Short mmCIF file of C-alpha atoms and ligand atoms in Angstrom, two decimals:
data_model
loop_
_atom_site.label_atom_id
_atom_site.label_comp_id
_atom_site.label_asym_id
_atom_site.label_seq_id
_atom_site.Cartn_x
_atom_site.Cartn_y
_atom_site.Cartn_z
CA UNK A 1 0.06 0.10 -0.13
CA UNK A 2 1.24 3.38 -0.70
CA UNK A 3 2.63 5.37 2.18
CA UNK A 4 2.28 8.98 2.17
CA UNK A 5 4.89 11.09 4.26
CA UNK A 6 3.24 13.19 6.98
CA UNK A 7 5.44 15.92 5.98
CA UNK A 8 3.71 15.93 2.35
CA UNK A 9 0.35 16.96 4.39
CA UNK A 10 1.55 19.41 6.96
CA UNK A 11 0.11 19.80 10.58
CA UNK A 12 -3.26 21.58 9.31
CA UNK A 13 -4.02 18.99 6.62
CA UNK A 14 -3.17 16.19 9.22
CA UNK A 15 -5.56 17.25 11.76
CA UNK A 16 -8.26 17.74 9.10
CA UNK A 17 -7.43 14.11 8.01
CA UNK A 18 -7.59 13.09 11.71
CA UNK A 19 -11.06 14.84 12.56
CA UNK A 20 -12.99 14.68 9.38
CA UNK A 21 -14.77 11.48 9.92
CA UNK A 22 -16.30 12.57 13.51
CA UNK A 23 -20.03 11.93 13.81
CA UNK A 24 -21.42 13.77 16.96
CA UNK A 25 -23.73 11.40 18.72
CA UNK A 26 -24.52 13.27 22.40
CA UNK A 27 -26.91 16.07 23.07
CA UNK A 28 -24.30 17.19 25.54
CA UNK A 29 -21.90 18.15 22.90
CA UNK A 30 -22.71 21.51 21.48
CA UNK A 31 -19.40 22.21 19.78
CA UNK A 32 -16.99 19.53 18.80
CA UNK A 33 -13.54 19.39 17.29
CA UNK A 34 -12.43 22.31 14.79
CA UNK A 35 -12.87 25.65 16.97
CA UNK A 36 -10.30 26.58 19.64
CA UNK A 37 -12.05 24.78 22.26
CA UNK A 38 -15.28 22.19 22.40
CA UNK A 39 -18.27 23.37 24.36
CA UNK A 40 -20.33 20.94 26.45
CA UNK A 41 -23.42 21.16 28.36
CA UNK A 42 -24.26 18.78 30.89
CA UNK A 43 -27.34 18.74 33.26
CA UNK A 44 -25.62 16.64 36.13
CA UNK A 45 -22.21 15.80 37.61
CA UNK A 46 -19.21 15.28 34.99
CA UNK A 47 -16.81 12.61 35.41
CA UNK A 48 -13.42 13.10 33.85
CA UNK A 49 -10.39 10.83 33.48
CA UNK A 50 -7.30 10.67 31.51
CA UNK A 51 -4.59 8.11 30.40
CA UNK A 52 -1.28 8.23 28.66
CA UNK A 53 0.20 5.31 26.45
CA UNK A 54 3.61 5.36 25.50
CA UNK A 55 5.09 3.14 22.56
CA UNK A 56 7.74 0.87 24.34
CA UNK A 57 6.02 1.15 27.69
CA UNK A 58 2.28 0.46 27.19
CA UNK A 59 2.19 -1.18 23.64
CA UNK A 60 4.40 -2.78 21.03
CA UNK A 61 3.75 -2.13 17.61
CA UNK A 62 5.55 -5.21 16.54
CA UNK A 63 2.39 -7.25 17.44
CA UNK A 64 -0.22 -4.41 17.98
CA UNK A 65 -2.16 -3.60 14.84
CA UNK A 66 -2.87 0.07 14.71
CA UNK A 67 -6.48 -0.23 14.35
CA UNK A 68 -6.69 -2.19 17.48
CA UNK A 69 -4.42 0.21 19.30
CA UNK A 70 -6.83 3.42 18.70
CA UNK A 71 -9.68 1.10 19.82
CA UNK A 72 -8.01 -0.01 22.99
CA UNK A 73 -6.68 3.50 23.72
CA UNK A 74 -10.29 4.69 23.73
CA UNK A 75 -12.03 1.69 25.49
CA UNK A 76 -9.36 1.68 28.60
CA UNK A 77 -10.64 5.45 29.44
CA UNK A 78 -14.06 4.63 28.70
CA UNK A 79 -13.73 1.76 31.29
CA UNK A 80 -12.46 4.19 34.05
CA UNK A 81 -15.55 6.48 33.50
CA UNK A 82 -17.76 3.24 33.72
CA UNK A 83 -16.11 2.43 36.92
CA UNK A 84 -17.61 5.45 38.47
CA UNK A 85 -20.81 4.08 37.21
CA UNK A 86 -21.06 6.77 34.77
CA UNK A 87 -21.99 6.64 31.07
CA UNK A 88 -19.15 8.05 28.94
CA UNK A 89 -20.11 10.85 26.69
CA UNK A 90 -16.93 12.59 25.05
CA UNK A 91 -13.39 11.95 24.43
CA UNK A 92 -10.33 14.19 23.75
CA UNK A 93 -7.48 12.63 21.91
CA UNK A 94 -3.88 13.89 21.82
CA UNK A 95 -1.18 12.24 19.61
CA UNK A 96 2.55 12.77 19.45
CA UNK A 97 3.13 11.13 16.09
CA UNK A 98 6.49 9.38 15.51
CA UNK A 99 8.53 10.44 12.55
CA UNK A 100 8.35 6.92 10.95
CA UNK A 101 4.66 7.26 10.68
CA UNK A 102 2.83 7.54 7.37
CA UNK A 103 -0.69 9.23 6.85
CA UNK A 104 -2.06 5.84 6.17
CA UNK A 105 -0.74 4.60 9.59
CA UNK A 106 -2.37 7.54 11.46
CA UNK A 107 -5.64 6.65 9.36
CA UNK A 108 -5.46 3.12 10.37
CA UNK A 109 -5.02 4.16 14.04
CA UNK A 110 -7.91 6.56 13.65
CA UNK A 111 -10.33 3.84 12.20
CA UNK A 112 -10.00 2.05 15.79
CA UNK A 113 -10.66 5.22 17.62
CA UNK A 114 -13.81 5.81 15.51
CA UNK A 115 -15.03 2.31 15.85
CA UNK A 116 -14.73 2.62 19.75
CA UNK A 117 -16.65 5.95 19.59
CA UNK A 118 -19.23 4.42 17.49
CA UNK A 119 -19.88 1.34 19.45
CA UNK A 120 -19.92 3.29 22.82
CA UNK A 121 -21.55 6.10 21.52
CA UNK A 122 -19.06 8.67 22.51
CA UNK A 123 -17.86 12.00 20.85
CA UNK A 124 -14.54 12.73 19.89
CA UNK A 125 -14.72 16.47 20.48
CA UNK A 126 -11.03 17.61 20.17
CA UNK A 127 -7.47 17.00 21.08
CA UNK A 128 -3.95 17.91 20.03
CA UNK A 129 -1.57 16.67 17.35
CA UNK A 130 2.21 16.68 17.42
CA UNK A 131 5.32 15.10 16.29
CA UNK A 132 7.25 12.80 18.49
CA UNK A 133 11.00 12.08 18.44
CA UNK A 134 10.57 8.91 20.88
CA UNK A 135 7.90 6.75 19.52
CA UNK A 136 4.11 6.95 19.22
CA UNK A 137 2.44 8.66 21.94
CA UNK A 138 -1.29 8.73 22.89
CA UNK A 139 -3.34 10.46 25.59
CA UNK A 140 -6.91 10.18 25.87
CA UNK A 141 -9.13 12.06 28.20
CA UNK A 142 -12.61 10.96 28.60
CA UNK A 143 -15.90 12.40 30.21
CA UNK A 144 -19.20 10.94 31.41
CA UNK A 145 -22.34 12.15 33.08
CA UNK A 146 -23.76 10.86 36.35
CA UNK A 147 -26.49 11.72 39.06
CA UNK A 148 -25.55 12.35 42.64
CA UNK A 149 -27.27 8.88 43.56
CA UNK A 150 -25.60 6.80 41.06
CA UNK A 151 -21.86 7.73 41.69
CA UNK A 152 -19.78 4.79 42.69
CA UNK A 153 -16.43 5.40 44.43
CA UNK A 154 -13.65 2.95 45.67
CA UNK A 155 -14.02 3.94 49.18
CA UNK A 156 -17.83 2.75 49.69
CA UNK A 157 -17.26 -0.72 50.72
CA UNK A 158 -18.83 -2.02 53.92
CA UNK A 159 -18.31 -4.90 56.30
CA UNK A 160 -20.11 -7.99 54.86
CA UNK A 161 -20.48 -6.81 51.55
CA UNK A 162 -20.15 -9.53 48.74
CA UNK A 163 -17.13 -8.69 46.61
CA UNK A 164 -18.31 -9.22 42.81
CA UNK A 165 -16.67 -9.45 39.31
CA UNK A 166 -18.13 -9.22 35.92
CA UNK A 167 -16.83 -11.73 33.04
CA UNK A 168 -13.60 -13.51 33.50
CA UNK A 169 -10.01 -12.67 34.34
CA UNK A 170 -6.42 -13.32 33.45
CA UNK A 171 -7.11 -13.69 29.63
CA UNK A 172 -5.54 -10.65 28.60
CA UNK A 173 -2.08 -11.43 30.60
CA UNK A 174 -2.10 -14.73 28.89
CA UNK A 175 -2.71 -13.25 25.59
CA UNK A 176 0.27 -10.79 26.08
CA UNK A 177 2.65 -13.66 27.08
CA UNK A 178 1.47 -15.55 23.94
CA UNK A 179 2.15 -12.48 21.77
CA UNK A 180 5.56 -11.83 23.59
CA UNK A 181 6.57 -15.58 23.11
CA UNK A 182 5.75 -15.54 19.51
CA UNK A 183 7.80 -12.14 19.00
CA UNK A 184 10.59 -13.61 20.80
CA UNK A 185 10.74 -16.67 18.39
CA UNK A 186 10.49 -14.45 15.38
CA UNK A 187 13.30 -12.25 16.65
CA UNK A 188 15.55 -14.96 17.56
CA UNK A 189 14.94 -17.67 15.18
CA UNK A 190 12.79 -16.13 12.42
CA UNK A 191 9.81 -18.51 13.21
CA UNK A 192 6.50 -16.93 11.84
CA UNK A 193 4.05 -16.31 14.57
CA UNK A 194 1.47 -19.13 15.27
CA UNK A 195 -1.47 -17.41 16.80
CA UNK A 196 -4.19 -19.87 15.34
CA UNK A 197 -6.77 -21.11 17.84
CA UNK A 198 -6.03 -18.35 20.46
CA UNK A 199 -8.74 -15.74 19.34
CA UNK A 200 -10.33 -15.19 22.77
CA UNK A 201 -7.13 -14.59 24.73
CA UNK A 202 -5.65 -12.33 22.07
CA UNK A 203 -8.82 -10.37 21.71
CA UNK A 204 -8.83 -9.78 25.48
CA UNK A 205 -5.27 -8.21 25.14
CA UNK A 206 -5.65 -6.55 21.86
CA UNK A 207 -9.31 -5.54 21.71
CA UNK A 208 -10.73 -5.36 25.28
CA UNK A 209 -14.18 -4.32 26.03
CA UNK A 210 -15.55 -1.58 28.70
CA UNK A 211 -18.39 -3.06 30.44
CA UNK A 212 -21.04 -0.57 29.85
CA UNK A 213 -23.50 -3.52 29.56
CA UNK A 214 -22.91 -4.28 33.35
CA UNK A 215 -24.04 -0.50 34.05
CA UNK A 216 -27.07 -1.12 32.11
CA UNK A 217 -27.66 -4.40 33.85
CA UNK A 218 -27.15 -2.62 37.18
CA UNK A 219 -30.05 -0.33 36.26
CA UNK A 220 -31.98 -3.14 34.87
CA UNK A 221 -32.01 -5.35 38.06
CA UNK A 222 -31.90 -2.21 40.57
CA UNK A 223 -28.52 -3.13 41.94
CA UNK A 224 -26.32 -0.15 43.33
CA UNK A 225 -22.60 -1.16 44.06
CA UNK A 226 -21.49 0.34 47.34
CA UNK A 227 -17.80 0.44 45.85
CA UNK A 228 -16.41 -0.13 42.25
CA UNK A 229 -13.11 -0.14 40.44
CA UNK A 230 -12.19 -1.56 36.84
CA UNK A 231 -9.77 -4.48 36.82
CA UNK A 232 -6.79 -2.69 35.07
CA UNK A 233 -3.64 -3.78 37.19
CA UNK A 234 -5.15 -6.98 38.42
CA UNK A 235 -7.43 -8.40 40.83
CA UNK A 236 -5.31 -8.28 43.71
CA UNK A 237 -3.98 -4.71 43.41
CA UNK A 238 -7.66 -3.67 42.72
CA UNK A 239 -9.39 -5.23 45.24
CA UNK A 240 -6.71 -3.77 47.57
CA UNK A 241 -7.44 -0.12 46.19
CA UNK A 242 -11.14 -0.61 47.27
CA UNK A 243 -10.13 -1.99 50.61
CA UNK A 244 -7.41 0.70 51.43
CA UNK A 245 -9.84 3.43 50.17
CA UNK A 246 -12.85 2.08 52.19
CA UNK A 247 -10.64 1.04 55.32
CA UNK A 248 -11.83 -2.57 55.12
CA UNK A 249 -10.23 -6.04 55.08
CA UNK A 250 -11.38 -8.80 52.52
CA UNK A 251 -11.55 -12.53 51.72
CA UNK A 252 -11.22 -13.46 48.12
CA UNK A 253 -12.25 -17.28 47.23
CA UNK A 254 -9.70 -18.58 44.95
CA UNK A 255 -12.10 -21.20 43.66
CA UNK A 256 -14.58 -18.49 42.69
CA UNK A 257 -12.54 -16.37 40.61
CA UNK A 258 -13.83 -16.79 37.14
CA UNK A 259 -10.93 -17.67 34.42
CA UNK A 260 -12.02 -18.98 31.05
CA UNK A 261 -10.76 -22.57 30.13
CA UNK A 262 -8.80 -21.10 27.28
CA UNK A 263 -6.87 -18.96 29.84
CA UNK A 264 -6.13 -22.20 31.95
CA UNK A 265 -4.96 -23.96 28.79
CA UNK A 266 -2.38 -21.32 27.84
CA UNK A 267 -1.43 -20.63 31.41
CA UNK A 268 -0.35 -24.33 31.44
CA UNK A 269 1.27 -24.34 28.14
CA UNK A 270 3.34 -21.45 29.46
CA UNK A 271 3.94 -22.97 32.67
CA UNK A 272 2.30 -20.38 34.84
CA UNK A 273 -0.47 -20.44 37.34
CA UNK A 274 -3.97 -19.50 36.23
CA UNK A 275 -4.93 -17.95 39.41
CA UNK A 276 -1.47 -15.90 39.27
CA UNK A 277 -2.60 -14.56 35.88
CA UNK A 278 -6.17 -13.44 37.32
CA UNK A 279 -4.56 -11.95 40.53
CA UNK A 280 -1.65 -10.19 39.00
CA UNK A 281 -2.01 -10.09 35.25
CA UNK A 282 -4.33 -6.79 34.76
CA UNK A 283 -5.86 -5.39 31.69
CA UNK A 284 -9.07 -7.42 31.84
CA UNK A 285 -11.22 -4.21 32.24
CA UNK A 286 -13.98 -6.07 34.10
CA UNK A 287 -15.73 -4.44 36.91
CA UNK A 288 -14.84 -5.42 40.40
CA UNK A 289 -17.32 -4.18 43.00
CA UNK A 290 -18.97 -4.73 46.33
CA UNK A 291 -22.85 -4.93 47.03
CA UNK A 292 -24.59 -5.17 50.08
CA UNK A 293 -25.05 -8.69 51.63
CA UNK A 294 -28.64 -8.36 50.86
CA UNK A 295 -28.25 -8.49 47.30
CA UNK A 296 -27.02 -12.06 47.45
CA UNK A 297 -29.97 -13.93 46.03
CA UNK A 298 -30.37 -11.12 43.17
CA UNK A 299 -26.45 -11.39 42.29
CA UNK A 300 -26.59 -15.16 42.39
CA UNK A 301 -29.40 -15.55 39.89
CA UNK A 302 -27.47 -12.95 37.46
CA UNK A 303 -24.87 -15.01 35.18
CA UNK A 304 -22.91 -12.13 34.23
CA UNK A 305 -21.80 -11.29 37.79
CA UNK A 306 -19.76 -13.71 40.08
CA UNK A 307 -19.39 -13.58 43.86
CA UNK A 308 -15.78 -14.08 44.64
CA UNK A 309 -15.42 -13.05 48.18
CA UNK A 310 -16.55 -10.77 50.96
CA UNK A 311 -15.50 -7.31 52.96
CA UNK A 312 -14.57 -7.84 56.45
CA UNK A 313 -13.29 -5.35 59.43
CA UNK A 314 -9.87 -3.94 58.53
CA UNK A 315 -8.22 -5.82 61.32
CA UNK A 316 -8.84 -9.19 59.80
CA UNK A 317 -6.36 -8.28 56.79
CA UNK A 318 -6.91 -8.74 53.23
CA UNK A 319 -6.38 -12.49 52.10
CA UNK A 320 -6.89 -14.91 49.50
CA UNK A 321 -8.64 -18.20 50.74
CA UNK A 322 -6.87 -20.97 48.69
CA UNK A 323 -8.37 -24.20 47.18
CA UNK A 324 -6.91 -25.84 50.12
CA UNK A 325 -8.73 -23.58 52.72
CA UNK A 326 -5.64 -21.66 53.91
CA UNK A 327 -5.43 -17.88 53.88
CA UNK A 328 -2.85 -16.19 52.06
CA UNK A 329 -2.18 -12.47 52.47
CA UNK A 330 -3.05 -10.42 49.05
CA UNK A 331 -0.19 -8.77 47.97
CA UNK A 332 -0.17 -5.94 45.26
CA UNK A 333 2.24 -7.31 43.11
CA UNK A 334 4.85 -10.13 42.83
CA UNK A 335 2.79 -12.44 44.80
CA UNK A 336 3.81 -16.00 43.96
CA UNK A 337 1.25 -18.94 44.18
CA UNK A 338 3.33 -22.01 44.93
CA UNK A 339 0.60 -25.00 44.88
P1 LIG B 401 -4.96 24.76 18.54
O1 LIG B 401 -3.75 25.67 17.87
O2 LIG B 401 -5.98 26.01 19.06
O3 LIG B 401 -4.51 24.20 19.89
P2 LIG B 401 -5.08 22.86 16.77
O4 LIG B 401 -4.71 23.19 15.46
O5 LIG B 401 -4.31 22.18 17.64
O6 LIG B 401 -5.76 24.10 17.54
O7 LIG B 401 -6.46 21.87 16.59
C1 LIG B 401 -7.55 22.36 15.86
C2 LIG B 401 -8.76 21.67 16.20
O8 LIG B 401 -8.53 20.24 15.84
C3 LIG B 401 -9.13 21.73 17.45
O9 LIG B 401 -10.49 21.63 17.74
C4 LIG B 401 -8.68 20.63 18.29
O10 LIG B 401 -9.37 20.17 19.51
C5 LIG B 401 -8.88 19.44 17.01
N1 LIG B 401 -7.82 18.48 17.20
C6 LIG B 401 -6.34 18.56 17.05
N2 LIG B 401 -5.96 17.32 17.10
C7 LIG B 401 -6.51 16.57 17.30
C8 LIG B 401 -6.88 14.88 17.56
N3 LIG B 401 -5.65 14.44 17.51
N4 LIG B 401 -7.94 14.36 17.68
C9 LIG B 401 -9.21 15.23 17.66
N5 LIG B 401 -9.26 16.65 17.51
C10 LIG B 401 -8.07 17.20 17.49
MG1 LIG B 402 -3.38 22.48 19.54
#
């Protein structure tokens, strides 16, 4: 495919190229990209969050298709808005574009951004575009709207709350390990990557979902979490964030942690423990939340949500109840599962 150097376009034409396909979908967007600033009109509280992704630190272009990267950069930010129990509405996108990029590469990245905007019904309302000497840099800021009664902080967990999680955990991590293994084989021995049959774990790593469907489910079944976070660092770190901010302890039940069988299979192939992947892997973007004990019957009959533990007094500590029945202290990282 023809590769057009960015210098052929110049800054203004490049920004035009980046922003020309924007379709606004939200009533709260009065003015999107194109002026000096966007103008938004909210009737309620505004949630705002930002994340930076740097080449070589957060992503590797050897095995990350640009379209997927654009999609994921948006989705991980939407996930933070969603973890406040808020519906995402707008994003801002700032790019530091590496010298080796062509116009076509930027377009491919933007296709992913647009796809995520369309799927999650958020408006790209502005950003900044500059050149970078040190690889591709992406910064996304996401906004959302939420009523006072709906807000879910990390600090709301109460004694005896049930700890719940959506979906399954650990798949994104084993997906990444697979990509790293294949990259290593290619670099060292020139062996072509063999990724066949690993669609689920690869999709979890390369094209994650933000669980906006779970927010809708909460509304439908009339469930309001006391505390919530999205699983970006790993179950262990993320439940510790809830416990620390809520000044609580917890027990997680190892045998209840949802792990897909394809994650188990890959963990076995890589000689790593699947529970360790779920606890310390991260990038699952599932919702981890606590609900009052009274919601037990309701949650139990909801297949999308798994009860994986309970909140205790802080003095009881923060522990994993292993399959054998013993308690092991949860650590933010580097915790080793020896069984
Ligand atoms: P300024 O010089 O005022 O910073 P720019 O020339 O950087 O304006 O940007 C022009 C318009 O294009 C602004 O509305 C800005 O928000 C938008 N824009 C620039 N880069 C991006 C981008 N990467 N994604 C979305 N909108 C962008
Ligand atoms: Mg600018």
